[in-house]
Amino acid sequence: MPGNNFNCVPLTPRSRLERLLRERELRKSFKLVQPTEEARDGSKEGEQFYGDSYISENEISGNHKEEEVTETNADARGFTGKQRLLVVANRLPVSAVREGVESYRLDISVGGLVSALLGVKEFDTRWIGWAGVNVPDDVGQRALTKALAEMRCIPVFLDEEIVNQYYNGYCNNILWPLFHYLGLPQEDRLATTRTFQSQFDAYKKANQMFADVVNKHYEEGDVVWCHDYHLMFLPKCLKQYNDKMKVGWFLHTPFPSSEIHRTLPSRSELLRSVLAADLVGFHTYDYARHFVSACTRILGLEGTPEGVEDHGKLTRVAAFPIGIDSDRFTQALELPEVQEHMKELKERFAGRKVMLGVDRLDMIKGIPQKILAFEKFLEENSHWRDKVVLLQIAVPTRKDVPEYQKLTSQVHEIVGRINGRFGTLTAVPIHHLDRSLDFHELCALYAVTDVALVTSLRDGMNLVSYEFVACQASKKGVLILSEFAGAAQSLGAGAILVNPWNITEIAASIGYALEMSADEREKRHQFNFKHVKTHTSQEWAATFVSELNDTIVEAQLRTRQVPPLLPNKVAVDCYSKSNNRLIILGFNATLNEPVDALGRAGQIRELEHKLHSNTKEPLKKLSDDPKTTIVVLSGSGRAVLDKNFSEFNMWLAAENGIFLRHTSSEWMTTMPENLNMDWVDSVKHVFEYFTERTPRSHFELREMSIVWNYKYADVEFGRIQARDLLQHLWAGPISNASLDVVQGGRSVEVRTIGVSKGAAIDRILGEIVHKKGMKTPIDYVLCVGHFLAKDEDVYQFFEPELPSESPPVPRAMLSKSNSYRPSSLSKLPATTKTSSKAAQYKKQRSLSNIEKRELDQWRPMCGDKIALHEGSSVLDLKGDNYFSCVVGRKRSSARYLLKTSDDVVNLLRDLAEHSSSPT
């Protein structure tokens, strides 16, 4: 079946919210035109219930009446067919048991994901995952693949060693405990540390095997939905194969706080792998917030309200609370078999209130806490001892693991003690079952329950609470719910929320629930029932895929602002064919060595402002080429540039072009003699104050500006401090001063108004032309830097397709300065080509009277004979010979992108190979 492209529907609304609202209405109309589903009678072959799932083989294989998409259905959605959805999970919805060389028995698997996706009919769904069986031979693999194909399932074949290291090892012993705040047992930590790397290698290998199967069956337009902590590496593997693939990743467990996640040795690699996805989903906002916080604190990336941004690439992060197919439960209550079970239970527990717990026998479910709280309730309320019964269903899991065996023994011991203490010959207060119930028995049990207890210590969502609410239409029972379960975010208003570690609080809540008035029970139930009915599993899946499709649309719009990677070969070819070249280079994050913001000694290295060691050789060769002029244009001070570049034959422009010199001559300055710098001390005091109160922040005092940098401070605290600092500045030191406040990614700079790299470049170029007596037109320009947004006007200066519209303006001569003091000579105007985009932007900018007076100080003297545009007049630049490159930051006005300073080094090396030696 050929893939279809569902990036958008006809007449796509303008905003993201409008698109999502329209998609929501289309889904509703699609459901209305579907034929009404016949009530399930439970008689189909293959129906089974495992834990909290009710599953039909026919439903998994997709044999539904609804799936016959009519022309009316297609028109209602605006599509001509269903979008293909590839659901990739660790386990398939079926488990295979080999019965012969070429024969398999397929059993329905346990899992909330299976239950959640059963009702999703608007997608052409395929499942990809492990079938739970080792199949080493080709004959068996072909037979199993054929058998699973009938159920729309595609197997991933994992051998026993991979399963042991990847699934039993890394997933269950490392990630699962960490995500549930359990950590590792003390005695196992050393052993785990020794085997960790081999388990992590197996984890990556298994994820690549899943990716290989997805890539084999992927068709253009498909949506790939990866699930859970087993496949955190999968989005990266898929995007490496095809970066146009629509990839979403959803976590069904909690995501821990950044302080917990940062203890994981592979923390950064896993986070970056997940960030390769287009959309990352969690059950609750808390989990999403923890993930974003981990990315900002561990990776040093920017967290936004929409997700995580990495150099212009945005990964959307959002909460998608999962639900259940509530109709499945409400319709089941009408079945004769369920009615019979309900009658038996009512007779069995006549005269007693029924309390219910349904859990996996797991450490995170809080079963011991629940039973101990019930014991305390019986101790404190003797009149309830023969009037209430607790039914605890504990589905066994991982029976071969010692910790689970220990938990089972502990629960049995507590139950036996309580029954012995409060039981009679004819009745006991706790009925404990170490097994699962079939679907009809469970629905009946939900329906006759007065109080449901969910005391999870940590739980991704817990759908038992949803199932209980769905079956309580007549009873209006009370739900006691742990605040550490994800469902507390959704059902908290109608439930009684408790801290599962507080036994006294749970006991008191049991008493309150048993004695609650009918009116209050009704109100609480109606609130929860409405939520369960509207937030179904179908709506959950449809919303996620809809958001994923829309995220792709948003990404395409954002991509238009992202420059492409620099074609090195083209840039070098043009360089070699040109006769007079100009290379403009930034310094910070361009010519110095890359520093990991959170790495070891990163802050110390960055404060040194040291030139990249691999840059010196190509820079030396380029600067000695008589056809090449190099300018280092930086915001750093003169001393920093002198220290790093004095040995080269080049021009240095310090503090964004205010100071200029050739390395063979003295510094020249354009600062006005009477420029008001009285603001410096007051701003310095503010910066000192915030530096003292923001650990790992620092400020740099320059001659024309002051910069406060909080790159290495705590991300969130630094952002708060920066906002507070700006308020202090605007309210005090700079309230009436003609200054620019420039905000970087994690810095705040205060500088004299009108100072920018774009404003300085024409003056710099004019001085270079004048000093060198340049006659040959400049026919090649390469401008590379990691500049602040305000300084990106330098990229616009050289855009050759914009002709000059204004006559030349006289230019003042630069003055020589033997010291770092302002010049006593005439001032240079902060002007560029008036036809450039930067100049057009400046025209639109409104200036205060103070700013205008300050700019007047920068006007040239009319008596000067050298034109301001002497520099731009020597340009003979064709569009193909201009290469502006931003380093690191993706969204930019530059033409091209270089990812790191290492890429800058490689580019300079390539150019140096085509440079000529001086004669």
PDB file of C-alpha atoms in Angstrom, residues 329 332-333 335 337-358 387-393 437 439-453 467-479 514 521 525:
ATOM      1  CA  PHE A 329     -16.593  -1.285  30.235  1.00  0.00           C
ATOM      2  CA  ALA A 332     -19.921  -4.951  29.373  1.00  0.00           C
ATOM      3  CA  LEU A 333     -21.993  -4.172  32.479  1.00  0.00           C
ATOM      4  CA  LEU A 335     -23.964  -8.455  29.538  1.00  0.00           C
ATOM      5  CA  GLU A 337     -22.524 -12.927  32.324  1.00  0.00           C
ATOM      6  CA  VAL A 338     -21.411  -9.774  34.108  1.00  0.00           C
ATOM      7  CA  GLN A 339     -24.836  -9.310  35.694  1.00  0.00           C
ATOM      8  CA  GLU A 340     -24.589 -12.825  37.076  1.00  0.00           C
ATOM      9  CA  HIS A 341     -21.156 -12.143  38.585  1.00  0.00           C
ATOM     10  CA  MET A 342     -22.469  -8.946  40.164  1.00  0.00           C
ATOM     11  CA  LYS A 343     -25.375 -10.828  41.744  1.00  0.00           C
ATOM     12  CA  GLU A 344     -23.012 -13.437  43.221  1.00  0.00           C
ATOM     13  CA  LEU A 345     -20.703 -10.784  44.683  1.00  0.00           C
ATOM     14  CA  LYS A 346     -23.582  -8.827  46.241  1.00  0.00           C
ATOM     15  CA  GLU A 347     -24.871 -11.968  47.909  1.00  0.00           C
ATOM     16  CA  ARG A 348     -21.376 -12.989  49.051  1.00  0.00           C
ATOM     17  CA  PHE A 349     -20.642  -9.625  50.707  1.00  0.00           C
ATOM     18  CA  ALA A 350     -24.169  -8.652  51.755  1.00  0.00           C
ATOM     19  CA  GLY A 351     -24.178  -6.259  54.684  1.00  0.00           C
ATOM     20  CA  ARG A 352     -20.529  -5.270  54.203  1.00  0.00           C
ATOM     21  CA  LYS A 353     -18.870  -2.378  52.392  1.00  0.00           C
ATOM     22  CA  VAL A 354     -16.524  -3.566  49.647  1.00  0.00           C
ATOM     23  CA  MET A 355     -13.099  -1.992  49.206  1.00  0.00           C
ATOM     24  CA  LEU A 356     -11.013  -2.972  46.186  1.00  0.00           C
ATOM     25  CA  GLY A 357      -7.378  -2.872  45.105  1.00  0.00           C
ATOM     26  CA  VAL A 358      -6.227  -4.127  41.696  1.00  0.00           C
ATOM     27  CA  LYS A 387     -18.854  -4.298  58.163  1.00  0.00           C
ATOM     28  CA  VAL A 388     -16.074  -3.831  55.619  1.00  0.00           C
ATOM     29  CA  VAL A 389     -13.919  -6.136  53.470  1.00  0.00           C
ATOM     30  CA  LEU A 390     -10.826  -5.402  51.375  1.00  0.00           C
ATOM     31  CA  LEU A 391     -10.451  -7.385  48.150  1.00  0.00           C
ATOM     32  CA  GLN A 392      -6.865  -7.167  46.890  1.00  0.00           C
ATOM     33  CA  ILE A 393      -6.083  -8.540  43.436  1.00  0.00           C
ATOM     34  CA  LEU A 437      -9.306 -12.038  36.774  1.00  0.00           C
ATOM     35  CA  PHE A 439     -12.673  -9.285  32.016  1.00  0.00           C
ATOM     36  CA  HIS A 440     -16.244 -10.086  33.060  1.00  0.00           C
ATOM     37  CA  GLU A 441     -15.287 -10.888  36.650  1.00  0.00           C
ATOM     38  CA  LEU A 442     -13.294  -7.665  36.933  1.00  0.00           C
ATOM     39  CA  CYS A 443     -16.102  -5.488  35.531  1.00  0.00           C
ATOM     40  CA  ALA A 444     -18.514  -7.026  38.022  1.00  0.00           C
ATOM     41  CA  LEU A 445     -16.053  -6.442  40.856  1.00  0.00           C
ATOM     42  CA  TYR A 446     -15.605  -2.799  39.854  1.00  0.00           C
ATOM     43  CA  ALA A 447     -19.378  -2.333  39.732  1.00  0.00           C
ATOM     44  CA  VAL A 448     -20.097  -3.607  43.271  1.00  0.00           C
ATOM     45  CA  THR A 449     -17.154  -1.811  44.931  1.00  0.00           C
ATOM     46  CA  ASP A 450     -17.841   1.019  47.382  1.00  0.00           C
ATOM     47  CA  VAL A 451     -14.272   2.300  47.748  1.00  0.00           C
ATOM     48  CA  ALA A 452     -11.305   1.732  45.398  1.00  0.00           C
ATOM     49  CA  LEU A 453      -7.800   2.110  46.807  1.00  0.00           C
ATOM     50  CA  GLU A 467     -11.705   1.461  34.792  1.00  0.00           C
ATOM     51  CA  PHE A 468     -13.235   1.708  38.254  1.00  0.00           C
ATOM     52  CA  VAL A 469     -14.855   5.067  37.450  1.00  0.00           C
ATOM     53  CA  ALA A 470     -16.220   3.728  34.145  1.00  0.00           C
ATOM     54  CA  CYS A 471     -18.036   0.899  35.947  1.00  0.00           C
ATOM     55  CA  GLN A 472     -19.546   3.036  38.733  1.00  0.00           C
ATOM     56  CA  ALA A 473     -22.560   4.517  36.956  1.00  0.00           C
ATOM     57  CA  SER A 474     -25.014   3.070  39.510  1.00  0.00           C
ATOM     58  CA  LYS A 475     -22.931   2.597  42.677  1.00  0.00           C
ATOM     59  CA  LYS A 476     -21.196   6.009  42.672  1.00  0.00           C
ATOM     60  CA  GLY A 477     -18.280   4.601  44.650  1.00  0.00           C
ATOM     61  CA  VAL A 478     -15.382   6.644  46.041  1.00  0.00           C
ATOM     62  CA  LEU A 479     -11.855   6.603  44.634  1.00  0.00           C
ATOM     63  CA  LEU A 514     -17.008   4.925  53.828  1.00  0.00           C
ATOM     64  CA  ARG A 521     -20.335  10.791  46.113  1.00  0.00           C
ATOM     65  CA  HIS A 525     -18.316  10.576  40.489  1.00  0.00           C
TER      66      HIS A 525
END
